[in-house]
Short mmCIF file of C-alpha atoms in Angstrom, two decimals:
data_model
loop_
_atom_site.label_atom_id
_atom_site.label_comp_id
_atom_site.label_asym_id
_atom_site.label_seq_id
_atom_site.Cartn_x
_atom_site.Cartn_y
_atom_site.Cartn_z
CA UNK A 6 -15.02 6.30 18.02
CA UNK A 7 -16.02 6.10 14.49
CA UNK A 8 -17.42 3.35 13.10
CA UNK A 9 -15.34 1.80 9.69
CA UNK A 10 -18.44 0.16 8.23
CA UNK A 11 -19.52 1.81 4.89
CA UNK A 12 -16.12 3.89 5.00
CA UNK A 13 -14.74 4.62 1.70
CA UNK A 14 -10.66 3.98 1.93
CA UNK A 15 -8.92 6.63 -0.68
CA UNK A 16 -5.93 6.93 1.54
CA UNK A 17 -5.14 6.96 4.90
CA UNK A 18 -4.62 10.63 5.63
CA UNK A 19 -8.73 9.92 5.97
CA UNK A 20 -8.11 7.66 8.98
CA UNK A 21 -7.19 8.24 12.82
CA UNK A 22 -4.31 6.07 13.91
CA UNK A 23 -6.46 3.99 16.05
CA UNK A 24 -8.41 3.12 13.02
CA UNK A 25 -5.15 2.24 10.96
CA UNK A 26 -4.22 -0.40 13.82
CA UNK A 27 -7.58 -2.28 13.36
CA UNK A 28 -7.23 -2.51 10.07
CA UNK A 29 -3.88 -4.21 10.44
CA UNK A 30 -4.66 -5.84 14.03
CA UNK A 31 -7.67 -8.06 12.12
CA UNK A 32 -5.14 -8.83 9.22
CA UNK A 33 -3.09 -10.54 11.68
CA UNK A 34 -6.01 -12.31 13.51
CA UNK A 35 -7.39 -13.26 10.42
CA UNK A 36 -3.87 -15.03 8.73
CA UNK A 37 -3.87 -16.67 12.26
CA UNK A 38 -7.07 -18.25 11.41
CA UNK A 39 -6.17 -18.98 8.05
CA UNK A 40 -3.72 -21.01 9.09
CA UNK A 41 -5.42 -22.28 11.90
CA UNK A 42 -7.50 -23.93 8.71
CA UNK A 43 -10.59 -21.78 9.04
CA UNK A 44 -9.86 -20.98 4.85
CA UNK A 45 -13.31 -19.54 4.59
CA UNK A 46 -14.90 -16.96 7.00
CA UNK A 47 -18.57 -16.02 5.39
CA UNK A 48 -18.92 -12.81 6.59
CA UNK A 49 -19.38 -11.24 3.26
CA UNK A 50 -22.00 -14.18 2.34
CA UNK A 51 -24.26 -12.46 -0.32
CA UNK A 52 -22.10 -9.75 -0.97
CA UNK A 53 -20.72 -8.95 -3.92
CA UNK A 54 -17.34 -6.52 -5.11
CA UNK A 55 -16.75 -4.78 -7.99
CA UNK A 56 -12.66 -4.98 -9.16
CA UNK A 57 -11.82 -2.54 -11.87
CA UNK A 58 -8.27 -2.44 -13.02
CA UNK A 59 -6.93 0.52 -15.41
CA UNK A 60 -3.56 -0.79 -14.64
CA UNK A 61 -1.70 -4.53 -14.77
CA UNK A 62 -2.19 -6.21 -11.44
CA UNK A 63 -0.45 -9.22 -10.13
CA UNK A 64 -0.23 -8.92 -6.74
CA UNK A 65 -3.24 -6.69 -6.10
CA UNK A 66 -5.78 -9.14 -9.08
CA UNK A 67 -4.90 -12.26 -6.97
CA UNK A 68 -4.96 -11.03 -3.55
CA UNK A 69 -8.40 -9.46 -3.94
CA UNK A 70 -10.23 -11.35 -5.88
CA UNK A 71 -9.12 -13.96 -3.11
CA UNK A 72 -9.92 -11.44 0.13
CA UNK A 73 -13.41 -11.48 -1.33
CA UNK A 74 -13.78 -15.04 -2.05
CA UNK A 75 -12.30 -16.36 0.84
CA UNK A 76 -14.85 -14.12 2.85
CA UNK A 77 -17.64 -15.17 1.50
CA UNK A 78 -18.15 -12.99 -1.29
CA UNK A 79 -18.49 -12.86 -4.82
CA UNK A 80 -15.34 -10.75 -6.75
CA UNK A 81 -16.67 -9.17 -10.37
CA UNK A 82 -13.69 -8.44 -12.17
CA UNK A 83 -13.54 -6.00 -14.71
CA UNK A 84 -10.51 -5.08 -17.15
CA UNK A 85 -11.60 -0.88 -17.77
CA UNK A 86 -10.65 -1.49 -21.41
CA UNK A 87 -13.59 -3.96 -21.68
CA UNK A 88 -15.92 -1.76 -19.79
CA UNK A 89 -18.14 1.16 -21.33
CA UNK A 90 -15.50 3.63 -19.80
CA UNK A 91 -12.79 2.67 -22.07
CA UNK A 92 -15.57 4.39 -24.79
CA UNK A 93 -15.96 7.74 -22.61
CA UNK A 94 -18.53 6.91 -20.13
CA UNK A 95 -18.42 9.37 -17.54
CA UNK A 96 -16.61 7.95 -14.17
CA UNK A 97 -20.19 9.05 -12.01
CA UNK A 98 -22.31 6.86 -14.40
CA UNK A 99 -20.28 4.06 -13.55
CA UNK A 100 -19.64 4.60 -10.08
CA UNK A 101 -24.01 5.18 -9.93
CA UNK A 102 -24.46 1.84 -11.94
CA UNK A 103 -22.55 -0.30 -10.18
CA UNK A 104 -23.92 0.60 -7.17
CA UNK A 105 -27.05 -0.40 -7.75
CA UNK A 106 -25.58 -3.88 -8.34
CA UNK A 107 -22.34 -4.50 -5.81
CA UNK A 108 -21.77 -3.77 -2.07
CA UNK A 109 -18.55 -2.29 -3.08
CA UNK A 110 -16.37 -0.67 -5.51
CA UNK A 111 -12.67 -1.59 -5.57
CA UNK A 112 -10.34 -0.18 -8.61
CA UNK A 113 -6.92 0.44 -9.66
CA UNK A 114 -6.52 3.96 -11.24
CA UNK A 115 -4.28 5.53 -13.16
CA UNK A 116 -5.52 9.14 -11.58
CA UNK A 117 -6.32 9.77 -7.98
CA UNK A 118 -8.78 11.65 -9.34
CA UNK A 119 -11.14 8.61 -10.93
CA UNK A 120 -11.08 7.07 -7.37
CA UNK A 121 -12.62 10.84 -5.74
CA UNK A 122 -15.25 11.05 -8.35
CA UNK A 123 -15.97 7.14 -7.92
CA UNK A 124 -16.83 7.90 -4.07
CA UNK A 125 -18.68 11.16 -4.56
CA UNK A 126 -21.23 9.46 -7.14
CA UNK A 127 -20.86 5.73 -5.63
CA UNK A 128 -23.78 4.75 -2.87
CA UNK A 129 -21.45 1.63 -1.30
CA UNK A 130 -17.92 1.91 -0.45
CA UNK A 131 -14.68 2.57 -2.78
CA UNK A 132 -11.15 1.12 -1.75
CA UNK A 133 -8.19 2.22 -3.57
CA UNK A 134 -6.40 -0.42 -4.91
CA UNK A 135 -3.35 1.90 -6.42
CA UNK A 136 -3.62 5.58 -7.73
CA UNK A 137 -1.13 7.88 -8.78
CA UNK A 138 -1.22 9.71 -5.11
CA UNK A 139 -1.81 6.19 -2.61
CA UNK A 140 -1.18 2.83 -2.36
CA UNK A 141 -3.17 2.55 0.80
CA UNK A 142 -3.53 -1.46 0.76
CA UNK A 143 0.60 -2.03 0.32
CA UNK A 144 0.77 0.09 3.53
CA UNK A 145 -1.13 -1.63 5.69
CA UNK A 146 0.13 -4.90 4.36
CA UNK A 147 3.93 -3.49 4.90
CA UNK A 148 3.24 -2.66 8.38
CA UNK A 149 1.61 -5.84 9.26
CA UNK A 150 4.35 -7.61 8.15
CA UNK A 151 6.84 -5.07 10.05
CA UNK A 152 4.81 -6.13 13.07
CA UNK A 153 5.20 -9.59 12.39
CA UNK A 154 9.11 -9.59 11.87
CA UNK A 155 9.75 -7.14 15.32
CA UNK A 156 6.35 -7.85 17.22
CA UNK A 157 5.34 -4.32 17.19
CA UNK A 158 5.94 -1.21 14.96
CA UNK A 159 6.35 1.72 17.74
CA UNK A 160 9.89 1.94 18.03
CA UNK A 161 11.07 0.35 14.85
CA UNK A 162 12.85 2.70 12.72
CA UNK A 163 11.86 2.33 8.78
CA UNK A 164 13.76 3.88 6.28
CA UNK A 165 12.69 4.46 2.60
CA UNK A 166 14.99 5.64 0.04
CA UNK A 167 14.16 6.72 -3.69
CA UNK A 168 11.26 8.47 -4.85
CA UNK A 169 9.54 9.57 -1.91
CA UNK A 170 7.20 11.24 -3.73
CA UNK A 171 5.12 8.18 -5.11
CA UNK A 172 2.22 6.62 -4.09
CA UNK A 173 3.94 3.37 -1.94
CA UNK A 174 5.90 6.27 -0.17
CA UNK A 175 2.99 8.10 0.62
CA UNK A 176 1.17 5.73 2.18
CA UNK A 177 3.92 4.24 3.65
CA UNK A 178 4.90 6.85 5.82
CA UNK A 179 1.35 7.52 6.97
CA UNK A 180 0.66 3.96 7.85
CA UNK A 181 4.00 3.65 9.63
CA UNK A 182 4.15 7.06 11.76
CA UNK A 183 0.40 5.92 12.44
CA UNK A 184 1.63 3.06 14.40
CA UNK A 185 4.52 4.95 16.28
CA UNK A 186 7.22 4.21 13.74
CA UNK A 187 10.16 6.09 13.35
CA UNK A 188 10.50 6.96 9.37
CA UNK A 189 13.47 8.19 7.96
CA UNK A 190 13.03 9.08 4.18
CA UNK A 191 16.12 9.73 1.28
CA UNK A 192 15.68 10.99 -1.47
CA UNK A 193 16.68 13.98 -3.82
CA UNK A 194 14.55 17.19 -2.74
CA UNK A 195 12.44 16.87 -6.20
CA UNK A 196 11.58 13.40 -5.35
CA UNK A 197 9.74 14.40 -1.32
CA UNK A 198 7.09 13.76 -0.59
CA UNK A 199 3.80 15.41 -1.43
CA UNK A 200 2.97 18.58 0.83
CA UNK A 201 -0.58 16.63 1.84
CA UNK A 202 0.88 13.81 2.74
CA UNK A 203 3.53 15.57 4.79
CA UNK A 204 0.92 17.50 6.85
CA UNK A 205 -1.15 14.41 7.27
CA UNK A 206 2.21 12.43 8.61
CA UNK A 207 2.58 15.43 11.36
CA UNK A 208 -0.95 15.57 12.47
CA UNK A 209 -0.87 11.87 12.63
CA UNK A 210 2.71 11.41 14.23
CA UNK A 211 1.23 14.06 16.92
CA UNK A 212 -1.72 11.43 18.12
CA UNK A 213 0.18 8.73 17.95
CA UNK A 214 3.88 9.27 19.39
CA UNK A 215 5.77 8.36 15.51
CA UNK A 216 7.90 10.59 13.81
CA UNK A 217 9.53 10.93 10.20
CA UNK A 218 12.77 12.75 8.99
CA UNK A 219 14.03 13.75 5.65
CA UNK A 220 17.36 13.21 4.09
CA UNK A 221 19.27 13.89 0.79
CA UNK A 222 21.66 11.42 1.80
CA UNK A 223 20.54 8.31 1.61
CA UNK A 224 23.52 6.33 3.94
CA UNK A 225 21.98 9.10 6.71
CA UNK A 226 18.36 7.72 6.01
CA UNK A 227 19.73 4.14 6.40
CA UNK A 228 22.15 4.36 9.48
CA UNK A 229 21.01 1.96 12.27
CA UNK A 230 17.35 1.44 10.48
CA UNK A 231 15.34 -1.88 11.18
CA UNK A 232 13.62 -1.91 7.90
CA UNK A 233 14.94 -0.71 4.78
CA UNK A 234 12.25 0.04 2.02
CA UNK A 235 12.75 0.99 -1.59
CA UNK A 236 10.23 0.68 -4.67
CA UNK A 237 10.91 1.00 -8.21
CA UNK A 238 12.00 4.57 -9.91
CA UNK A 239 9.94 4.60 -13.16
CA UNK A 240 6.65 3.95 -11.97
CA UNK A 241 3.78 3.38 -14.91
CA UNK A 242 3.00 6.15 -16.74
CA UNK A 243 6.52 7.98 -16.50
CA UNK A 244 8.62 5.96 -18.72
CA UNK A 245 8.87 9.44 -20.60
CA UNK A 246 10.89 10.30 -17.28
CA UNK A 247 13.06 7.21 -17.01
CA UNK A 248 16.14 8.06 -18.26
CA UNK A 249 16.12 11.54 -15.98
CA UNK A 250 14.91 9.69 -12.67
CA UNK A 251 17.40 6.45 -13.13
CA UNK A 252 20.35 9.60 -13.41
CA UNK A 253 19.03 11.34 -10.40
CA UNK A 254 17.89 8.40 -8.40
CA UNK A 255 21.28 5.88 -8.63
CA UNK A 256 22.59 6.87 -5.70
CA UNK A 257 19.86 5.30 -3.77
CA UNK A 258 20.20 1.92 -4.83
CA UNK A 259 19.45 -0.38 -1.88
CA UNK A 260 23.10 -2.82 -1.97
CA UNK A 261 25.17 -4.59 0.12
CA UNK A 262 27.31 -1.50 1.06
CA UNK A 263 24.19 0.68 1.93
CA UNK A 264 22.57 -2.10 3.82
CA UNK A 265 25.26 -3.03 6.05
CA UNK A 266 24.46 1.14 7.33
CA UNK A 267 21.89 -0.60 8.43
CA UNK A 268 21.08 -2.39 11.78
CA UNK A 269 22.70 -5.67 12.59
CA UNK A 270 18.85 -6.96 12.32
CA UNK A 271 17.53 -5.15 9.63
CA UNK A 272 15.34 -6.32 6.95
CA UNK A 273 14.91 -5.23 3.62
CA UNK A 274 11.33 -4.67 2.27
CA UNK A 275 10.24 -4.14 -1.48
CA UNK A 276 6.46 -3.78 -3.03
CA UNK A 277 7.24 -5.41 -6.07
CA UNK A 278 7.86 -6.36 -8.77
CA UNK A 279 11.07 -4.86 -8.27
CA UNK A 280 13.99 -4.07 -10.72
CA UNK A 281 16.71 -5.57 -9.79
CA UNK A 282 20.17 -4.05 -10.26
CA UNK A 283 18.18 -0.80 -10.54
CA UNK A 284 16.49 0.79 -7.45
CA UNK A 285 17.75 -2.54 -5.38
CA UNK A 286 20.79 -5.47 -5.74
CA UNK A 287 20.39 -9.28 -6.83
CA UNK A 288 22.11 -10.30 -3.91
CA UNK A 289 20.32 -8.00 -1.12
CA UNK A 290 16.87 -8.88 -2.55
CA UNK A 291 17.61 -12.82 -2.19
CA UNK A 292 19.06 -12.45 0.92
CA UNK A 293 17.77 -13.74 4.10
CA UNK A 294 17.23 -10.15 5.45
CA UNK A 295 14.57 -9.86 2.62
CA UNK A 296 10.74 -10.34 3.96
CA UNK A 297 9.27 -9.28 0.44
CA UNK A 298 7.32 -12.21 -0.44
CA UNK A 299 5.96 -12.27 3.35
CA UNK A 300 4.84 -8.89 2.41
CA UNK A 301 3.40 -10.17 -0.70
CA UNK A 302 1.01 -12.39 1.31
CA UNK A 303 -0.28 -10.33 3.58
CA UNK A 304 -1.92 -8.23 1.05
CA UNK A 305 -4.36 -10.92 1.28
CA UNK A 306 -4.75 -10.81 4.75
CA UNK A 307 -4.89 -7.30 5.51
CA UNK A 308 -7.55 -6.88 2.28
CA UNK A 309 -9.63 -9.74 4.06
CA UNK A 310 -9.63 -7.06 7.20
CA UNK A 311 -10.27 -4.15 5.40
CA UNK A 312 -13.32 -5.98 3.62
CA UNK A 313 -14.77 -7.17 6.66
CA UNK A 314 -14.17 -4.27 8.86
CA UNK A 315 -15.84 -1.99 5.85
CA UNK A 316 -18.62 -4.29 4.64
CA UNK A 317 -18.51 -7.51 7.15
CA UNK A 318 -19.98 -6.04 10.05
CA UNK A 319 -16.79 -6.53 12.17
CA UNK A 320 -16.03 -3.68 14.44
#
């Protein structure tokens, strides 16, 4: 078995199941501990990370800069606009420079693309805190928080309707098959997902015993689910798009009438910041089937794991 020290994390289709269930089986020890009241565990003492944002971060700027901190480590934040790439510095001089001064690189991309030139030139570790292609760290925190809620994640059938072609899609299907989920995805056929992702979800749902189905209608994708997932249809960058994917996309608003498809148990699951009355409902988001701000924490938890299992010397 491989080792995940040193690993760089770009998205998941680089990782064997077994690895994916570490990642989120150390999340969960490590919230237990947290609130157990062990708040700081130094295993990232004198280490330092490197958080570059090309995008607006909430969720992911708090969380991380936290994961570090609350390991130990030291977080350097840095807006790109304030850093010598916003003046045409070449991605490898950066990725080579800050190497020589952090144990990792961490950054939120615009293209997939910056993040696979970051690890070819970078000497420590890049994780991918949101490209284009892969949310990899909403994944792991969605299925961490599935496996809270049902006390496993084989078995539980997830549905995701909408644009199954984005990057919380993507890695959501990969991190859920990975654990033996069954995923059901809706959404129009221009909206699937990604051919690489789709041959990554077999090969992975073949070693671990998950499986994933695609649907144009989205009440078929929903019937009897556990979890009902939906993210937002205009993601940034494709505002140019909006008016085209709201048109094509309406019928897969998560409401009242699609969720009651649903299981008698199900919960509904969102990676925010949502839109409400677009991709999902007022009333179904601030319901108690909704778990979203449980899956809003554990992106700190399952970060904390992913830290320490790449750069903590946890194993």
């Amino acid at each position: 078995m491989r080792s995940l020290a040193g690993r760089h994390l770009l998205w998941l289709g680089d990782f064997e199941p077994w690895e994916i269930r570490r990642f989120v089986e150390v999340g969960l020890e490590l919230k237990r501990r947290y609130y157990a009241g062990e708040r700081i565990i130094p295993v990232l003492r004198g280490k330092s990370v490197a958080l570059i944002f090309e995008k607006p971060s909430t969720r992911t700027r708090v969380s991380m800069e936290l994961a570090v901190w609350q390991l130990g480590g030291y977080p350097v934040v840095l807006n790109a606009n304030e850093m010598q790439l916003s003046r045409g510095e070449p991605v490898k001089d950066t990725a080579r420079v800050l190497s020589r001064y952090v144990d990792a690189i961490a950054a939120r991309v615009k293209k997939h693309e910056t993040l696979e030139e970051m690890a070819r030139y970078s000497s420590v570790p890049v994780i991918n805190m949101l490209s284009d292609f892969s949310h990899p760290l909403q994944a792991l925190a969605d299925v961490m928080t599935i496996w809270e809620r049902f006390g496993r994640v084989e078995g539980v059938s997830v549905s995701y309707v909408g644009d199954c072609g984005n990057n919380v899609a993507h890695s959501l299907l990969l991190a859920s098959v990975a654990l033996g989920a069954k995923v059901r995805l809706g959404c129009p056929r221009e909206y699937r997902p990604d051919a690489r992702v789709l041959r990554a979800a077999e090969e992975m749902s073949a070693k671990s015993g998950g499986s994933f189905e695609i649907y144009d209608d989205p009440a078929e994708a929903v019937r009897g689910a556990d979890v009902v997932y939906t993210d937002v249809w205009v993601s940034m960058g494709q505002e140019g798009e909006a008016e085209v994917r709201r048109e094509k996309l309406r019928p897969y608003q998560v409401n009242e009438e699609l969720m009651r498809l649903a299981s008698r148990n199900a919960v509904f699951m969102h990676c925010l910041p949502a839109r409400r009355g677009e991709e999902v409902t007022e009333d179904v988001i601030e319901s108690p089937r909704s778990i979203v701000w449980e899956q809003a924490e554990n992106r700190l938890h399952v970060q904390k794991a992913v830290l320490a299992l790449i750069l903590g010397g946890l194993s």
